[in-house]
Amino acid sequence: MSTGGLIRIDLLVAVVAAAAWVGAGVCAALRRAPLAAALAGVAVLVSLGRVAVVAVLAGRGWWFVVEKVTVGLPLLIIAAGIAAVAAGPTLLRAVRSGATDTVAGAVAGPKVVVPLLTAGSAAVVGVGLTFLVGYGVTWSVGLISVALVAFAALITWRSVAPGESAAGRRAGVATLAAAIVAVVGIGLAFVPVSDVDTGGGPAEDHNAAPRAVSTLRGPDPAAAPAGVAVRRFTLTAQQGTVTLSSGTRVPAWTFNGTVPGPALTAEQGDLVEVTLRNTDIAAGVTIHWHGYDVPAAEDGAAGLTQDPVHPGGEYVYRFLARQTGTYWYHTHEVSDRGVKMGLYGTLVVTPRGAAPAGLELTLPVHTFTGVAALGTNDGTETRTVAPGTPVRLRLINTDNASHRLAVAGVPARLVAIDGSDVNEPGELGDRALRLPGGGRYDVAFTMPTGPTGGVALLVDDNRDRGLRLTPEGVAPGPVAATASWPALDLLDYGRPAPAALDTSVEPNRRFTLVVDRNFVASDLPPRYAYTVNGRAFPGIPPQRVREGDLVEMTVVNRGLDIHPWHLHGHHVLVLSRDGRATTGAPLLMDTFEVRPGEVWRVAFRADNPGLWMSHCHNLSHTDRGMMLILAYDGITGPLHSAHSG
Ligand code: C2O
Ligand code: CU
């Protein structure tokens, strides 16, 4: 059973247990003795079941069960135990002797109803803990939970047993005690928690001369060494319309009037200079070079490395094209809306002097009005390709959700992931590729000879759309059904080779990001957010590193959503997923998909000083809190200084 499956089962069991306890209490109060007894029996069994599920889940990692083991289950076990002892004998008698009036009366009395409903409230609090608090459990949360259950018990006592004066006095004392516990718990919620995460490394060196992030610019073309070619582009953000191949017209935010924006290309070693202008995008625009490890002030992280460019404004980005491969650019101001509306384009850097042989297609997958299009092709595009032609498809997912991509009709290879070449990639066979939001895959093959129906590229196994490549004079044949193809596992794809990062040495810092969805009360206004370690941006402590550090990052998904994690300015080497180490080619990524219940361990070298965003690339999750800052010692900036004082 997958960890994600266990997380779902635990939630289900927790809800059923709560419903059974509450149902038993209500039936008892309504004098429905047999039903109350039956539900109480179910409640006991399901509660024991939950203990078992949590025990199994704990084996997958403490992150998945912390709030259950420390607060939820102890409360449930104590309350259920009291209920079994206090109410059990009466309920059993009721079942044995049939529902006589005296028995029904006893069952409806406080000694049965109150413990059953208290167990019910403990079970409800347990569900609430997992759903609302999750990994962010604290003393405060624990005390508030205890107080909630105590108040629930007192309220039921008051309503079931009015007018018993000795009990009334005891209830008064208990109310006071519960109120004190609640007040202490609420008070603790305001105790400030650490505002920086050093990952076990040294704290900030305050003697180093601070540098503003805005000074970390790329090279000036005027001072470029001889032999460095300067590639200049101007990208103007403006409102417009995109016309898809089907003729559908969609209102859009464009760069230079098109969606995707201009396809930028460069050769390795070139100096790229891009002037961004904004005509009429009122929300503001920046350009982030996704996967391109540029100097920090060129990164386009609005609010962190630059202010957004408003209508009439301008910003010039400059960077050396050091990395080859497939990348993309997109706005990083109100990015969820901006990217959906069309403010993105492709960036391809080829090795110097190696003009691509054969056919190369750069294909961003983007969803327009519910249809996943390749570029602007929302139907089927057919191209004629001579047999024997080398073909390279550069696939980019510009959406929030992942897409399944399949190449049918030819043995293809996944030759690059997130811009980095794969060492000795094998044939994919009948395997699909799951491309995370923000990620890129380059797929290569040789156009087959002979009487084949041609090659098809399918998005999400949809045979009615996509790309068809056929030899001259050959009509596209029927396309294979790819829906049953398993997805390629990147962890054992390709052949091992020495990685760019030496991970035989111990990392200096270790960060753990437990991602989930919770209620965040520390922010104003309180909200149901996408969280990291129980908190939401900007309340997540920045992770502090020093230049040269070897950093290990563990990302744990304890929720039910998929989170494609993206770190700006760095590539990470994947070490393991769910404890299973990579056995294929070194896997360098800038966006890796952490599915429910998964635990990814990755490492990177802190070799690009700056302030960097680290976030989920489902941009609607980013928007709702799932982002934090990786901050280098000595680098100052607006958000950073606002945060650590
Ligand atoms: Cu492509 Cu911060 O993202
Ligand atoms: Cu996410």
XYZ file of C-alpha atoms and ligand atoms in Angstrom:
649
model
C 0.000 0.000 0.000
C 1.361 3.401 -0.933
C 1.813 6.043 1.737
C -0.656 8.235 -0.137
C -3.198 5.406 0.087
C -2.589 5.049 3.824
C -3.102 8.794 4.302
C -6.500 8.501 2.614
C -7.479 5.417 4.607
C -6.507 7.094 7.856
C -8.702 10.089 7.042
C -11.594 7.810 6.147
C -11.216 5.706 9.297
C -10.949 8.822 11.443
C -14.182 10.224 10.003
C -16.038 6.910 10.391
C -14.860 6.581 14.013
C -16.044 10.103 14.807
C -19.416 9.481 13.164
C -19.865 6.177 15.042
C -19.093 7.666 18.477
C -21.311 10.677 17.936
C -24.043 8.450 16.465
C -23.864 6.130 19.477
C -24.189 9.074 21.868
C -27.129 10.571 20.004
C -28.949 7.216 19.776
C -28.440 6.671 23.491
C -29.900 10.080 24.257
C -32.877 9.220 22.029
C -33.392 5.964 23.999
C -32.542 3.849 20.946
C -30.626 1.384 23.106
C -29.875 -1.426 20.610
C -28.725 0.989 17.926
C -26.613 2.915 20.434
C -24.973 -0.310 21.550
C -24.301 -1.404 17.990
C -22.785 1.961 17.026
C -20.655 2.010 20.163
C -19.343 -1.431 19.208
C -18.526 -0.188 15.720
C -16.878 2.903 17.200
C -14.608 0.809 19.409
C -13.585 -1.418 16.510
C -12.981 1.470 14.087
C -11.015 3.379 16.720
C -8.786 0.331 17.212
C -8.520 0.214 13.418
C -7.320 3.786 13.365
C -4.613 2.967 15.885
C -3.464 0.179 13.571
C -3.508 2.406 10.455
C -1.543 5.104 12.245
C 0.992 2.522 13.409
C 1.568 1.434 9.805
C 1.714 5.049 8.625
C 4.257 5.851 11.339
C 6.502 3.270 9.709
C 6.581 5.497 6.617
C 7.866 8.449 8.603
C 7.147 10.484 11.690
C 6.107 13.428 9.475
C 2.939 11.603 8.490
C 1.638 10.919 11.997
C 3.033 13.531 14.369
C -0.282 15.220 15.248
C -2.036 11.862 15.503
C 0.503 10.231 17.814
C 1.094 13.220 20.073
C -2.452 14.544 20.449
C -5.218 12.946 18.391
C -4.845 9.299 19.342
C -4.054 9.817 23.054
C -7.222 11.892 23.375
C -9.259 9.316 21.492
C -7.848 6.358 23.414
C -8.494 7.967 26.809
C -12.001 9.119 25.905
C -12.896 5.812 24.250
C -11.523 3.878 27.206
C -13.630 5.890 29.644
C -16.656 5.419 27.397
C -16.138 1.656 27.255
C -15.851 1.368 31.045
C -18.599 3.851 31.922
C -21.159 3.140 29.222
C -20.251 -0.382 28.152
C -21.954 -2.371 30.966
C -25.241 -0.439 30.663
C -25.258 -0.831 26.882
C -24.523 -4.546 27.153
C -27.344 -4.978 29.670
C -29.670 -3.139 27.300
C -28.795 -5.473 24.467
C -29.235 -8.613 26.587
C -32.465 -7.682 28.331
C -34.202 -6.151 25.328
C -35.278 -2.565 25.220
C -37.388 -2.278 28.365
C -38.290 1.171 29.573
C -35.966 1.112 32.583
C -33.045 0.023 30.450
C -33.776 2.672 27.828
C -33.915 5.232 30.606
C -30.533 4.145 31.942
C -29.080 4.273 28.435
C -30.355 7.827 27.992
C -28.771 8.870 31.291
C -25.635 11.003 31.619
C -23.399 8.039 32.558
C -23.860 6.637 29.069
C -24.547 9.648 26.857
C -21.787 11.917 28.160
C -18.859 9.483 27.758
C -20.065 8.415 24.303
C -20.361 11.995 23.082
C -17.043 12.895 24.694
C -15.357 10.074 22.805
C -17.137 11.470 19.750
C -15.732 14.932 20.320
C -12.237 13.505 20.859
C -12.580 11.699 17.532
C -13.841 14.880 15.825
C -10.939 16.860 17.282
C -8.622 14.161 15.876
C -10.030 14.644 12.375
C -9.746 18.393 12.777
C -6.113 18.053 13.857
C -5.160 16.151 10.731
C -7.209 18.316 8.440
C -6.543 21.748 9.918
C -3.235 21.515 11.791
C -1.258 18.594 10.403
C 2.483 18.840 10.819
C 2.167 22.209 12.568
C 1.232 20.604 15.894
C 2.492 22.518 18.951
C 1.879 22.634 22.699
C -0.676 25.290 21.969
C -2.557 23.002 19.611
C -2.406 20.165 22.136
C -3.812 22.256 24.988
C -6.549 23.759 22.842
C -7.529 20.246 21.728
C -7.761 19.044 25.329
C -9.821 22.096 26.263
C -12.189 21.554 23.321
C -12.889 17.966 24.357
C -13.345 19.033 27.992
C -15.809 21.754 27.008
C -17.734 19.326 24.826
C -17.979 16.940 27.771
C -19.176 19.698 30.092
C -21.758 20.984 27.669
C -23.243 17.520 27.141
C -23.205 16.941 30.885
C -25.096 20.178 31.479
C -27.717 19.387 28.879
C -28.233 15.728 29.803
C -28.106 16.050 33.572
C -29.501 19.416 34.610
C -30.144 20.226 38.211
C -27.906 17.654 39.960
C -26.299 20.074 42.325
C -23.209 18.148 43.557
C -22.399 17.256 39.980
C -23.152 20.845 39.028
C -20.494 22.072 41.426
C -17.971 19.592 40.094
C -18.839 20.722 36.576
C -18.170 24.301 37.630
C -14.661 23.397 38.803
C -14.042 21.394 35.644
C -15.190 24.309 33.461
C -12.734 26.569 35.207
C -9.905 24.060 34.688
C -10.769 23.643 31.005
C -10.912 27.404 30.557
C -7.434 27.747 32.069
C -6.079 25.072 29.735
C -7.699 26.832 26.767
C -6.309 30.225 27.732
C -2.785 28.833 28.193
C -3.075 27.070 24.820
C -4.250 30.197 23.028
C -1.561 32.228 24.766
C 1.156 29.836 23.600
C -0.002 30.365 20.004
C 1.412 33.874 20.225
C 4.859 32.836 21.393
C 7.078 33.648 18.417
C 8.769 30.674 16.809
C 12.238 30.761 15.299
C 12.252 33.036 12.269
C 15.200 31.424 10.479
C 15.940 27.815 9.606
C 19.691 27.197 9.561
C 19.315 23.523 8.699
C 21.746 22.612 11.472
C 24.481 24.837 10.068
C 26.041 27.945 11.622
C 23.907 31.044 12.131
C 24.338 34.167 10.068
C 27.773 35.737 10.103
C 27.012 39.320 11.038
C 30.548 40.530 10.355
C 30.327 39.949 6.626
C 29.605 43.130 4.681
C 25.989 42.943 3.537
C 25.235 43.037 -0.173
C 21.848 43.997 -1.568
C 20.326 41.330 -3.779
C 19.612 43.995 -6.404
C 23.374 44.386 -6.988
C 23.835 40.771 -8.068
C 23.517 41.521 -11.775
C 24.649 39.732 -14.910
C 27.533 41.026 -17.027
C 27.272 44.359 -18.785
C 27.378 43.888 -22.587
C 29.483 47.040 -22.899
C 32.176 45.277 -20.904
C 31.700 41.858 -22.481
C 34.963 40.135 -23.373
C 35.822 39.918 -27.049
C 34.252 36.939 -28.714
C 31.131 36.941 -26.576
C 28.127 37.443 -28.801
C 25.313 39.515 -27.346
C 21.793 38.325 -28.120
C 19.275 41.089 -27.641
C 15.544 40.616 -27.324
C 12.694 42.872 -26.330
C 9.630 41.369 -24.737
C 6.626 43.628 -24.395
C 3.784 42.451 -22.202
C 0.428 43.445 -23.574
C -3.154 42.303 -23.659
C -4.285 40.503 -26.776
C -5.880 37.370 -28.096
C -4.472 33.979 -28.904
C -5.912 32.121 -31.862
C -5.597 28.355 -31.557
C -5.295 26.033 -34.532
C -8.965 25.122 -34.236
C -9.862 28.771 -34.730
C -10.808 29.268 -31.080
C -9.883 32.736 -29.926
C -8.960 33.226 -26.281
C -8.346 36.549 -24.513
C -4.745 36.541 -23.363
C -1.850 38.375 -21.810
C 0.956 38.176 -24.349
C 4.601 38.915 -24.928
C 4.879 40.777 -28.234
C 1.306 39.882 -29.110
C 1.773 36.116 -29.157
C 1.217 33.154 -26.858
C 3.605 31.519 -26.287
C 5.857 34.577 -26.405
C 8.800 34.711 -28.814
C 10.911 31.525 -28.822
C 14.256 32.737 -27.476
C 17.366 30.872 -28.564
C 21.042 31.312 -27.849
C 24.298 29.457 -28.159
C 26.239 28.455 -25.104
C 28.533 31.305 -24.085
C 26.343 34.058 -25.520
C 25.367 37.008 -23.396
C 21.602 37.246 -23.402
C 20.042 40.657 -22.902
C 16.277 40.889 -22.649
C 14.439 44.161 -22.246
C 11.061 43.702 -20.626
C 8.416 46.349 -21.183
C 4.849 46.438 -20.006
C 2.175 48.104 -22.101
C -1.038 47.417 -20.255
C -0.803 44.521 -17.810
C -2.076 46.375 -14.761
C -1.093 43.575 -12.375
C 2.577 44.084 -13.280
C 5.058 41.727 -14.933
C 8.514 40.243 -14.396
C 10.427 37.536 -16.229
C 11.684 34.500 -14.396
C 14.054 32.229 -16.349
C 12.719 28.920 -15.162
C 15.538 26.422 -14.685
C 18.188 28.892 -15.777
C 20.562 29.592 -12.922
C 21.065 33.303 -13.539
C 22.535 35.857 -11.093
C 19.968 36.672 -8.413
C 18.952 40.145 -9.606
C 18.140 38.691 -13.047
C 15.818 36.058 -11.597
C 12.598 38.020 -11.917
C 11.253 37.086 -8.492
C 8.855 39.947 -7.918
C 9.018 41.369 -4.416
C 12.280 39.582 -3.705
C 14.841 40.406 -6.395
C 13.017 43.238 -8.164
C 9.809 45.201 -8.155
C 7.227 44.208 -10.734
C 7.290 46.210 -13.969
C 4.100 48.225 -14.196
C 2.571 49.662 -17.390
C 5.074 52.060 -18.913
C 7.949 50.505 -16.967
C 11.001 48.514 -18.050
C 13.594 46.088 -16.687
C 16.649 44.741 -18.487
C 17.780 41.162 -17.794
C 21.305 40.045 -18.608
C 22.940 36.700 -18.157
C 25.553 34.473 -19.691
C 24.145 31.414 -21.436
C 26.150 28.866 -19.465
C 23.694 25.970 -19.471
C 22.510 24.246 -22.629
C 19.084 22.716 -22.998
C 15.377 23.434 -22.818
C 14.049 26.108 -20.477
C 11.204 28.539 -20.347
C 10.452 31.999 -19.118
C 7.352 33.339 -17.444
C 6.073 36.228 -15.422
C 6.562 35.941 -11.678
C 4.129 38.643 -10.584
C 0.660 37.259 -9.892
C 2.181 34.293 -11.643
C -0.742 31.912 -11.297
C -3.024 34.197 -13.280
C -0.251 35.643 -15.478
C 1.087 32.316 -16.724
C -2.398 30.918 -17.286
C -3.220 34.026 -19.309
C -0.167 33.517 -21.534
C 2.845 35.409 -20.170
C 5.388 32.692 -20.937
C 7.687 31.527 -23.722
C 10.502 29.097 -24.443
C 14.266 29.468 -24.045
C 16.571 27.004 -25.789
C 20.347 27.137 -25.546
C 22.333 24.926 -27.910
C 26.001 23.961 -27.643
C 28.295 26.413 -29.407
C 28.772 25.681 -33.078
C 26.603 22.565 -32.995
C 23.694 23.553 -35.205
C 20.876 21.113 -34.533
C 20.761 18.385 -37.155
C 17.353 17.240 -38.300
C 14.079 18.442 -36.914
C 13.772 20.181 -33.568
C 10.426 21.234 -32.191
C 9.977 23.168 -28.959
C 6.519 22.403 -27.664
C 5.092 24.038 -24.566
C 2.026 22.196 -23.287
C -0.526 24.719 -22.087
C -4.185 24.440 -21.247
C -6.434 26.962 -22.967
C -10.122 26.866 -22.037
C -9.824 23.317 -20.766
C -7.905 21.878 -23.741
C -4.221 20.944 -23.434
C -2.551 22.419 -26.520
C 0.967 21.946 -27.919
C 2.031 25.511 -28.625
C -1.168 26.823 -30.189
C -2.167 23.471 -31.649
C -5.338 22.382 -29.893
C -6.173 19.734 -32.484
C -3.979 17.418 -34.500
C -0.986 18.846 -36.309
C 0.582 16.680 -39.014
C 4.073 17.243 -40.365
C 5.941 15.480 -43.103
C 9.371 14.229 -42.074
C 11.770 12.277 -44.253
C 12.660 8.804 -42.929
C 16.037 8.769 -41.209
C 15.702 12.351 -39.951
C 16.856 12.828 -36.353
C 13.988 14.384 -34.412
C 14.140 16.116 -31.037
C 11.009 17.229 -29.243
C 11.559 19.747 -26.477
C 8.525 19.370 -24.243
C 7.691 21.952 -21.615
C 4.815 21.844 -19.158
C 3.634 25.407 -18.559
C 0.556 24.238 -16.644
C 0.055 23.741 -12.925
C -0.847 20.068 -13.176
C 1.362 17.338 -14.581
C 0.725 15.897 -18.044
C 1.265 12.404 -19.378
C 3.151 12.477 -22.640
C 3.543 9.477 -24.919
C 5.456 8.949 -28.146
C 3.957 6.126 -30.175
C 5.171 4.491 -33.379
C 8.918 4.717 -32.840
C 11.483 3.695 -30.233
C 12.177 7.032 -28.547
C 14.545 8.068 -25.785
C 14.270 10.662 -23.044
C 17.554 12.439 -23.710
C 17.311 15.408 -21.350
C 15.443 16.276 -18.157
C 15.077 19.905 -17.067
C 17.825 20.910 -19.512
C 20.396 18.337 -18.367
C 21.396 15.461 -20.632
C 20.573 11.973 -19.390
C 23.537 9.592 -19.327
C 22.928 6.714 -21.770
C 19.152 6.895 -21.941
C 17.490 3.613 -22.887
C 14.555 3.148 -25.224
C 11.282 4.126 -23.636
C 9.303 1.274 -25.135
C 5.662 1.426 -24.235
C 6.143 3.801 -21.353
C 4.641 7.255 -20.955
C 6.355 10.279 -19.436
C 4.822 12.186 -16.581
C 5.957 15.777 -16.955
C 5.531 17.885 -13.796
C 4.199 21.415 -13.991
C 7.196 23.612 -14.875
C 9.364 20.652 -15.962
C 10.941 19.875 -19.331
C 11.722 16.657 -21.186
C 13.628 16.343 -24.445
C 12.610 13.256 -26.395
C 14.660 12.086 -29.377
C 14.248 9.457 -32.087
C 15.068 8.809 -35.700
C 12.158 9.111 -38.084
C 11.381 5.504 -39.017
C 11.533 4.213 -42.563
C 9.095 1.853 -44.138
C 5.363 1.624 -44.238
C 4.521 2.752 -40.746
C 1.614 4.904 -39.784
C 4.105 7.488 -38.587
C 4.943 8.819 -35.165
C 2.456 10.343 -32.742
C 2.999 12.547 -29.715
C 0.008 12.315 -27.402
C -0.833 14.526 -24.465
C -2.732 12.806 -21.665
C -3.299 9.804 -23.939
C -5.723 11.783 -26.077
C -5.693 10.240 -29.552
C -7.854 12.978 -31.036
C -5.197 15.631 -30.630
C -1.450 16.029 -30.628
C 1.365 15.875 -33.127
C 1.734 13.398 -36.011
C 4.939 12.990 -37.991
C 4.632 11.001 -41.195
C 6.939 10.254 -44.109
C 6.056 11.969 -47.413
C 3.077 10.373 -49.116
C 2.098 8.251 -46.127
C -1.214 8.997 -44.501
C -1.116 9.000 -40.702
C -2.121 5.548 -39.517
C -4.099 4.572 -36.437
C -2.417 5.649 -33.230
C -1.666 3.169 -30.459
C -3.754 3.395 -27.305
C -1.291 4.652 -24.707
C -3.573 5.010 -21.696
C -2.450 1.659 -20.296
C 1.253 2.448 -20.652
C 3.004 2.693 -17.305
C 4.829 5.937 -16.544
C 8.599 5.904 -16.762
C 10.330 5.997 -13.387
C 13.134 8.548 -13.675
C 14.981 7.076 -10.703
C 16.221 4.027 -12.574
C 16.413 5.468 -16.071
C 19.761 5.746 -17.877
C 23.128 4.596 -16.583
C 24.977 5.682 -13.473
C 27.883 8.059 -13.976
C 29.833 10.395 -11.723
C 27.450 13.220 -10.821
C 28.276 16.901 -11.045
C 27.812 17.044 -7.290
C 29.974 15.003 -4.927
C 27.560 13.659 -2.356
C 30.027 11.319 -0.672
C 30.772 14.137 1.774
C 28.329 15.055 4.527
C 26.006 17.963 3.765
C 26.548 21.020 5.985
C 22.853 21.756 6.157
C 19.736 19.694 6.086
C 16.317 21.171 5.517
C 13.037 19.339 5.753
C 9.936 20.668 4.053
C 6.759 18.896 5.068
C 4.149 20.101 2.600
C 0.429 19.864 3.256
C -2.759 21.817 3.357
C -3.785 23.341 6.685
C -5.539 26.117 8.438
C -2.984 28.802 9.227
C -4.028 30.958 12.155
C -0.745 32.830 12.598
C -1.417 34.868 9.449
C -3.963 37.580 9.183
C -6.538 36.919 8.026
C -6.374 33.251 9.089
C -6.778 31.044 6.043
C -6.829 27.527 4.736
C -3.461 27.505 2.994
C -0.957 25.306 1.220
C 1.704 24.942 3.854
C 5.309 24.061 4.538
C 5.930 22.720 8.045
C 2.476 23.927 9.030
C 3.042 27.517 7.943
C 2.361 29.591 4.861
C 4.316 32.276 3.013
C 5.429 34.787 4.207
C 5.327 33.127 7.634
C 7.678 30.266 6.726
C 11.162 30.818 8.181
C 13.708 31.431 5.403
C 16.318 28.731 4.956
C 19.758 30.158 5.504
C 22.848 28.947 3.678
C 26.396 30.119 3.180
C 28.122 30.113 -0.186
C 29.821 26.757 -0.731
C 27.504 24.752 1.522
C 26.389 21.318 0.441
C 22.702 21.343 1.222
C 20.392 18.406 1.589
C 16.697 19.038 1.212
C 13.976 16.560 2.107
C 10.508 17.240 0.767
C 7.695 15.248 2.358
C 4.175 15.390 0.976
C 1.701 14.501 3.711
C -1.306 15.866 1.847
C -3.505 14.665 -0.968
C -2.297 17.087 -3.680
C 0.643 16.765 -6.064
C 3.389 19.330 -5.508
C 6.025 19.944 -8.219
C 8.799 21.490 -6.122
C 10.911 24.189 -7.785
C 14.007 25.848 -6.372
C 15.159 29.007 -8.143
C 18.787 29.547 -9.082
C 19.990 25.965 -8.506
C 19.657 22.482 -9.847
C 19.226 19.682 -7.368
C 20.602 16.180 -7.617
C 17.967 13.631 -6.673
C 19.293 11.236 -4.012
C 16.259 9.113 -3.228
C 12.503 8.835 -3.254
C 10.768 7.054 -0.358
C 14.150 5.811 0.781
C 14.968 4.211 -2.565
C 18.169 5.692 -4.007
C 18.506 6.588 -7.680
C 20.022 3.703 -9.589
C 19.995 5.189 -13.089
C 21.744 8.204 -14.555
C 22.473 11.113 -12.206
C 19.145 12.903 -12.000
C 19.492 16.683 -12.006
C 16.247 18.582 -11.810
C 14.872 22.008 -11.093
C 11.268 20.889 -10.716
C 10.495 17.507 -9.172
C 7.053 16.152 -8.584
C 6.306 15.103 -5.020
C 3.176 12.986 -5.086
C 0.975 12.333 -2.028
C 2.876 10.389 0.604
C 6.222 10.700 -1.178
C 9.503 11.668 0.447
C 12.172 13.095 -1.880
C 15.732 13.631 -0.748
C 17.770 15.944 -2.979
C 21.050 17.836 -2.641
C 22.542 20.950 -4.129
C 25.625 23.113 -3.827
C 24.964 26.655 -2.597
C 26.953 28.259 -5.406
C 24.748 31.128 -6.532
C 24.524 33.822 -3.836
C 21.203 35.581 -3.574
C 17.704 35.332 -2.239
C 15.821 32.580 -3.988
C 12.279 31.446 -4.072
C 11.647 27.801 -3.311
C 8.071 26.854 -4.058
C 5.522 24.483 -5.428
C 5.107 25.052 -9.164
C 1.428 24.491 -9.019
C 1.220 28.266 -9.044
C -2.184 28.314 -7.412
C -0.560 26.556 -4.446
C 2.275 29.117 -4.474
C -0.343 31.800 -4.428
C -1.949 30.230 -1.381
C 1.176 29.991 0.728
C 3.406 27.186 -0.533
C 6.597 29.171 -0.915
C 9.631 30.069 1.126
C 12.956 31.832 0.664
C 16.433 30.361 0.444
C 18.670 33.151 1.725
C 22.445 33.356 1.511
C 24.386 34.856 4.384
C 25.037 38.531 3.919
C 22.554 39.090 1.098
C 19.839 41.579 1.928
C 16.585 42.335 0.217
C 13.106 43.610 0.862
C 11.339 40.457 2.050
C 14.394 39.079 3.732
C 14.973 42.166 5.810
C 11.275 42.456 6.547
C 11.504 38.978 7.959
C 14.589 38.618 10.004
C 14.638 42.206 11.165
Cu 8.714 28.752 -12.877
Cu 9.168 30.526 -9.246
O 8.866 29.612 -11.035
Cu 1.631 22.310 -4.730
